């Protein structure tokens, strides 16, 4: 796996020598932010040798390199999901790759279902912690000693410092933020109401299909991590209506302006 990541890095370095300070992953419906930065270059995932790309046409994303004010960032516009059929180690390869490019901090974003009944669609949530009981650890397999230790501590995956930075940035933007625990399930199906009750009883506030394993891989290699969930819908059973991807997209669209403002401010201040 280490050689595979190094191969991807070499493939990128043949094209561009950009040194990002911050890595950003844009979730479902939130990808538009990448078009607003001062873009230096882009690399389509399909042009990176060995990179796990979706076989579904039109589904592959790209790395966008550029600047938010003076801060150099690499942004993933489109991520790799476990439900697409990849090994979990491939799912987190892009995260590790951005770390290897030089990013010391990472901002992860996603669309998620709210399982805290006080939440409402359109809320933005600072991720304070996560639960990955429902998915394999991305660190299973031979440990990559070059990146981190075999048994990494996970007592502060989401940096308390960055949680505070996000809160201050949100206040300055006049955006109300929630804070809570994200639980990752495999997807691609949405959860059953019983699974959502289980998640709630575990202490989860939001359910999703992506971010927690990326946070683990980033934490393993010593990156400082923070995350924002866009609550696009109430999770199954809390929501009175059936869930569908269209609703997820529509809610993400509605909060896109607030989201973009917040993310830009967080990047500059993290
Ligand atoms: N469950 C899981 N993932 C999601 C949801 C949900 O309700 N909404 C958006 N992503």
Short mmCIF file of C-alpha atoms and ligand atoms in Angstrom, two decimals:
data_model
loop_
_atom_site.label_atom_id
_atom_site.label_comp_id
_atom_site.label_asym_id
_atom_site.label_seq_id
_atom_site.Cartn_x
_atom_site.Cartn_y
_atom_site.Cartn_z
CA UNK A 1 0.00 0.00 0.00
CA UNK A 2 2.82 2.42 0.83
CA UNK A 3 4.33 1.81 -2.62
CA UNK A 4 0.94 2.35 -4.19
CA UNK A 5 0.58 5.73 -2.46
CA UNK A 6 4.15 6.65 -3.43
CA UNK A 7 3.33 5.69 -7.03
CA UNK A 8 0.33 8.02 -7.02
CA UNK A 9 2.48 10.76 -5.50
CA UNK A 10 5.12 10.31 -8.19
CA UNK A 11 2.41 10.45 -10.85
CA UNK A 12 1.17 13.76 -9.40
CA UNK A 13 4.68 15.16 -9.01
CA UNK A 14 5.31 14.55 -12.72
CA UNK A 15 2.53 17.03 -13.40
CA UNK A 16 2.67 19.55 -10.58
CA UNK A 17 4.90 20.55 -7.67
CA UNK A 18 2.23 22.30 -5.58
CA UNK A 19 2.78 22.24 -1.79
CA UNK A 20 -0.56 22.35 0.03
CA UNK A 21 -0.74 23.33 3.69
CA UNK A 22 -4.32 22.24 4.04
CA UNK A 23 -6.32 19.39 2.55
CA UNK A 24 -10.07 19.65 2.05
CA UNK A 25 -12.59 16.96 1.12
CA UNK A 26 -15.88 18.22 -0.27
CA UNK A 27 -18.94 16.09 0.36
CA UNK A 28 -22.05 15.36 -1.65
CA UNK A 29 -23.59 18.51 -3.05
CA UNK A 30 -20.82 20.67 -1.53
CA UNK A 31 -18.28 20.34 -4.36
CA UNK A 32 -18.98 23.77 -5.77
CA UNK A 33 -16.63 25.42 -3.26
CA UNK A 34 -13.63 24.27 -5.32
CA UNK A 35 -14.69 26.56 -8.17
CA UNK A 36 -14.44 29.62 -5.92
CA UNK A 37 -10.80 29.41 -4.93
CA UNK A 38 -7.88 30.87 -6.88
CA UNK A 39 -7.15 27.69 -8.85
CA UNK A 40 -3.53 26.90 -9.68
CA UNK A 41 -4.10 23.50 -11.27
CA UNK A 42 -6.36 20.46 -11.32
CA UNK A 43 -5.66 16.77 -11.76
CA UNK A 44 -8.41 14.34 -12.62
CA UNK A 45 -8.29 11.16 -10.55
CA UNK A 46 -8.28 9.17 -13.78
CA UNK A 47 -4.92 10.75 -14.68
CA UNK A 48 -3.20 9.50 -11.52
CA UNK A 49 -1.60 6.11 -11.95
CA UNK A 50 -2.91 3.59 -9.41
CA UNK A 51 -5.56 5.92 -8.00
CA UNK A 52 -8.85 4.20 -7.08
CA UNK A 53 -11.36 5.69 -9.51
CA UNK A 54 -15.00 4.92 -9.86
CA UNK A 55 -15.81 2.91 -12.96
CA UNK A 56 -19.14 4.71 -13.20
CA UNK A 57 -18.79 7.19 -16.00
CA UNK A 58 -18.87 10.81 -14.95
CA UNK A 59 -18.40 9.83 -11.31
CA UNK A 60 -14.66 10.34 -10.98
CA UNK A 61 -13.56 13.54 -9.30
CA UNK A 62 -10.44 15.60 -9.25
CA UNK A 63 -7.86 17.26 -7.07
CA UNK A 64 -8.08 21.03 -7.25
CA UNK A 65 -4.92 22.89 -6.20
CA UNK A 66 -5.02 26.56 -5.37
CA UNK A 67 -5.20 29.32 -2.83
CA UNK A 68 -7.80 30.62 -0.42
CA UNK A 69 -6.42 34.09 0.20
CA UNK A 70 -2.73 33.18 0.68
CA UNK A 71 -3.29 29.66 2.01
CA UNK A 72 -2.28 26.85 -0.37
CA UNK A 73 -4.88 24.08 -0.40
CA UNK A 74 -5.54 20.81 -2.15
CA UNK A 75 -9.23 20.04 -2.49
CA UNK A 76 -10.83 16.71 -3.30
CA UNK A 77 -13.84 17.44 -5.45
CA UNK A 78 -15.48 14.04 -5.20
CA UNK A 79 -14.30 11.27 -2.90
CA UNK A 80 -14.00 7.50 -2.96
CA UNK A 81 -16.65 5.57 -1.01
CA UNK A 82 -16.48 2.09 0.50
CA UNK A 83 -19.88 1.25 -1.01
CA UNK A 84 -18.40 1.59 -4.49
CA UNK A 85 -16.59 -1.67 -3.77
CA UNK A 86 -13.07 -0.56 -2.88
CA UNK A 87 -10.96 -1.96 -0.08
CA UNK A 88 -11.05 0.42 2.87
CA UNK A 89 -7.30 0.96 2.42
CA UNK A 90 -8.07 2.29 -1.08
CA UNK A 91 -10.88 4.46 0.24
CA UNK A 92 -8.37 6.34 2.43
CA UNK A 93 -5.56 6.39 -0.14
CA UNK A 94 -6.49 9.89 -1.36
CA UNK A 95 -6.47 11.21 2.21
CA UNK A 96 -3.02 9.77 2.80
CA UNK A 97 -1.87 11.08 -0.55
CA UNK A 98 -2.83 14.64 0.39
CA UNK A 99 -0.87 14.18 3.61
CA UNK A 100 2.12 13.00 1.59
CA UNK A 101 1.79 16.04 -0.67
CA UNK A 102 2.55 18.07 2.44
CA UNK A 103 -0.82 18.97 3.97
CA UNK A 104 -0.52 18.97 7.77
CA UNK A 105 -4.20 19.71 8.41
CA UNK A 106 -7.37 18.40 6.86
CA UNK A 107 -10.95 19.63 6.72
CA UNK A 108 -13.44 16.86 5.95
CA UNK A 109 -17.00 17.64 4.92
CA UNK A 110 -20.01 15.49 4.15
CA UNK A 111 -23.73 15.28 3.76
CA UNK A 112 -25.28 13.36 6.64
CA UNK A 113 -28.62 12.35 8.09
CA UNK A 114 -29.56 13.86 11.44
CA UNK A 115 -30.36 11.36 14.18
CA UNK A 116 -30.45 13.97 16.94
CA UNK A 117 -34.14 14.91 16.97
CA UNK A 118 -33.27 18.53 17.81
CA UNK A 119 -31.49 18.94 14.47
CA UNK A 120 -33.19 20.04 11.29
CA UNK A 121 -32.30 19.69 7.60
CA UNK A 122 -29.91 22.43 6.59
CA UNK A 123 -28.03 22.49 9.91
CA UNK A 124 -24.24 22.46 9.82
CA UNK A 125 -22.54 20.34 12.47
CA UNK A 126 -19.00 20.50 13.81
CA UNK A 127 -17.92 16.86 14.14
CA UNK A 128 -16.67 16.36 17.70
CA UNK A 129 -16.07 12.60 17.52
CA UNK A 130 -17.09 9.54 15.54
CA UNK A 131 -18.16 5.90 15.70
CA UNK A 132 -16.89 3.42 13.09
CA UNK A 133 -18.23 0.22 14.63
CA UNK A 134 -20.25 -0.46 11.48
CA UNK A 135 -17.33 -0.33 9.02
CA UNK A 136 -13.89 -1.99 8.81
CA UNK A 137 -10.97 0.07 10.10
CA UNK A 138 -8.94 1.59 7.26
CA UNK A 139 -5.84 0.66 9.26
CA UNK A 140 -6.42 -3.10 9.00
CA UNK A 141 -3.56 -4.88 7.27
CA UNK A 142 0.18 -4.46 7.50
CA UNK A 143 0.87 -1.20 9.30
CA UNK A 144 2.52 1.48 7.17
CA UNK A 145 5.32 2.36 9.56
CA UNK A 146 6.33 5.32 7.38
CA UNK A 147 2.97 6.92 8.17
CA UNK A 148 2.22 6.03 11.77
CA UNK A 149 2.15 3.58 14.60
CA UNK A 150 0.38 0.18 14.68
CA UNK A 151 -1.97 1.09 17.52
CA UNK A 152 -2.76 4.78 17.11
CA UNK A 153 -4.52 6.75 19.80
CA UNK A 154 -7.96 7.99 18.77
CA UNK A 155 -8.87 10.02 21.86
CA UNK A 156 -8.89 13.32 19.93
CA UNK A 157 -9.38 12.53 16.25
CA UNK A 158 -11.08 15.89 15.69
CA UNK A 159 -8.75 18.55 17.01
CA UNK A 160 -10.28 20.53 19.86
CA UNK A 161 -8.34 23.54 18.66
CA UNK A 162 -9.87 23.30 15.19
CA UNK A 163 -13.35 22.71 16.60
CA UNK A 164 -12.96 26.03 18.41
CA UNK A 165 -11.62 27.72 15.26
CA UNK A 166 -14.68 26.50 13.32
CA UNK A 167 -17.03 27.77 16.03
CA UNK A 168 -15.40 31.22 16.02
CA UNK A 169 -15.47 31.36 12.20
CA UNK A 170 -19.15 30.37 12.15
CA UNK A 171 -19.97 33.07 14.73
CA UNK A 172 -18.15 35.66 12.62
CA UNK A 173 -20.15 34.55 9.56
CA UNK A 174 -23.39 34.67 11.55
CA UNK A 175 -23.92 30.95 11.01
CA UNK A 176 -25.37 28.84 13.78
CA UNK A 177 -23.50 25.57 14.21
CA UNK A 178 -24.45 22.29 15.80
CA UNK A 179 -21.84 20.03 17.31
CA UNK A 180 -22.01 16.27 17.51
CA UNK A 181 -20.90 12.72 16.94
CA UNK A 182 -20.84 11.23 13.43
CA UNK A 183 -21.42 7.53 12.90
CA UNK A 184 -20.33 5.89 9.69
CA UNK A 185 -22.19 2.98 8.13
CA UNK A 186 -21.26 1.36 4.83
CA UNK A 187 -24.19 2.50 2.69
CA UNK A 188 -25.12 2.70 -0.11
CA UNK A 189 -28.58 2.06 1.33
CA UNK A 190 -29.83 4.52 3.88
CA UNK A 191 -30.30 3.12 7.37
CA UNK A 192 -33.42 1.47 8.72
CA UNK A 193 -35.28 3.24 11.54
CA UNK A 194 -34.02 0.55 13.93
CA UNK A 195 -30.43 1.23 12.89
CA UNK A 196 -30.96 4.94 13.43
CA UNK A 197 -32.35 4.25 16.94
CA UNK A 198 -29.27 2.10 17.58
CA UNK A 199 -27.00 4.91 16.39
CA UNK A 200 -28.84 7.37 18.62
CA UNK A 201 -28.52 5.06 21.62
CA UNK A 202 -24.78 4.91 20.92
CA UNK A 203 -24.63 8.69 21.23
CA UNK A 204 -24.56 9.60 17.54
CA UNK A 205 -26.00 12.85 16.23
CA UNK A 206 -25.48 12.28 12.51
CA UNK A 207 -25.16 9.25 10.22
CA UNK A 208 -23.21 9.04 7.00
CA UNK A 209 -21.20 6.88 4.65
CA UNK A 210 -17.78 8.49 4.35
CA UNK A 211 -15.84 10.70 6.65
CA UNK A 212 -14.86 8.79 9.77
CA UNK A 213 -12.43 6.40 8.08
CA UNK A 214 -10.70 9.32 6.37
CA UNK A 215 -10.37 11.04 9.73
CA UNK A 216 -8.80 7.86 11.15
CA UNK A 217 -6.27 7.58 8.35
CA UNK A 218 -5.39 11.27 8.68
CA UNK A 219 -5.07 10.97 12.46
CA UNK A 220 -2.89 7.87 12.05
CA UNK A 221 -0.40 9.84 9.97
CA UNK A 222 -0.39 12.78 12.37
CA UNK A 223 -2.53 15.27 10.49
CA UNK A 224 -4.67 17.69 12.46
CA UNK A 225 -8.27 16.88 11.57
CA UNK A 226 -11.57 18.73 11.60
CA UNK A 227 -14.93 17.99 10.03
CA UNK A 228 -18.27 19.54 9.16
CA UNK A 229 -21.46 17.62 8.42
CA UNK A 230 -24.23 19.20 6.45
CA UNK A 231 -27.42 17.69 7.84
CA UNK A 232 -29.27 17.23 4.56
CA UNK A 233 -32.17 15.22 5.95
CA UNK A 234 -33.42 13.69 9.15
CA UNK A 235 -32.37 10.03 9.32
CA UNK A 236 -34.83 7.22 8.63
CA UNK A 237 -37.62 6.89 11.17
CA UNK A 238 -37.07 10.45 12.44
CA UNK A 239 -37.94 11.71 8.99
CA UNK A 240 -41.60 11.20 8.25
CA UNK A 241 -40.90 10.75 4.55
CA UNK A 242 -38.81 8.28 2.60
CA UNK A 243 -35.20 9.27 1.97
CA UNK A 244 -33.75 9.93 -1.42
CA UNK A 245 -30.56 11.34 -2.87
CA UNK A 246 -32.45 14.20 -4.52
CA UNK A 247 -33.50 15.58 -1.12
CA UNK A 248 -29.87 15.30 0.04
CA UNK A 249 -28.71 17.31 -2.99
CA UNK A 250 -31.45 19.91 -2.65
CA UNK A 251 -30.72 20.64 1.00
CA UNK A 252 -26.99 20.80 0.28
CA UNK A 253 -27.74 23.32 -2.49
CA UNK A 254 -29.77 25.45 -0.10
CA UNK A 255 -26.98 25.77 2.45
CA UNK A 256 -24.23 25.99 -0.18
CA UNK A 257 -23.73 29.75 0.25
CA UNK A 258 -23.34 29.55 4.04
CA UNK A 259 -21.20 26.46 3.67
CA UNK A 260 -18.83 28.06 1.17
CA UNK A 261 -18.47 31.20 3.29
CA UNK A 262 -17.70 29.11 6.36
CA UNK A 263 -15.24 26.77 4.66
CA UNK A 264 -13.29 29.68 3.16
CA UNK A 265 -12.99 31.33 6.55
CA UNK A 266 -12.04 28.10 8.30
CA UNK A 267 -9.31 27.34 5.77
CA UNK A 268 -7.68 30.73 6.29
CA UNK A 269 -7.88 30.45 10.07
CA UNK A 270 -7.01 26.81 10.68
N1 LIG B 1 -27.82 8.39 6.07
C1 LIG B 1 -26.58 8.12 5.62
N2 LIG B 1 -25.90 8.93 4.84
C2 LIG B 1 -26.49 10.09 4.47
C3 LIG B 1 -27.78 10.43 4.90
C4 LIG B 1 -28.48 9.53 5.75
O1 LIG B 1 -29.63 9.76 6.17
N3 LIG B 1 -28.06 11.64 4.36
C5 LIG B 1 -26.98 12.02 3.63
N4 LIG B 1 -26.02 11.08 3.71
#
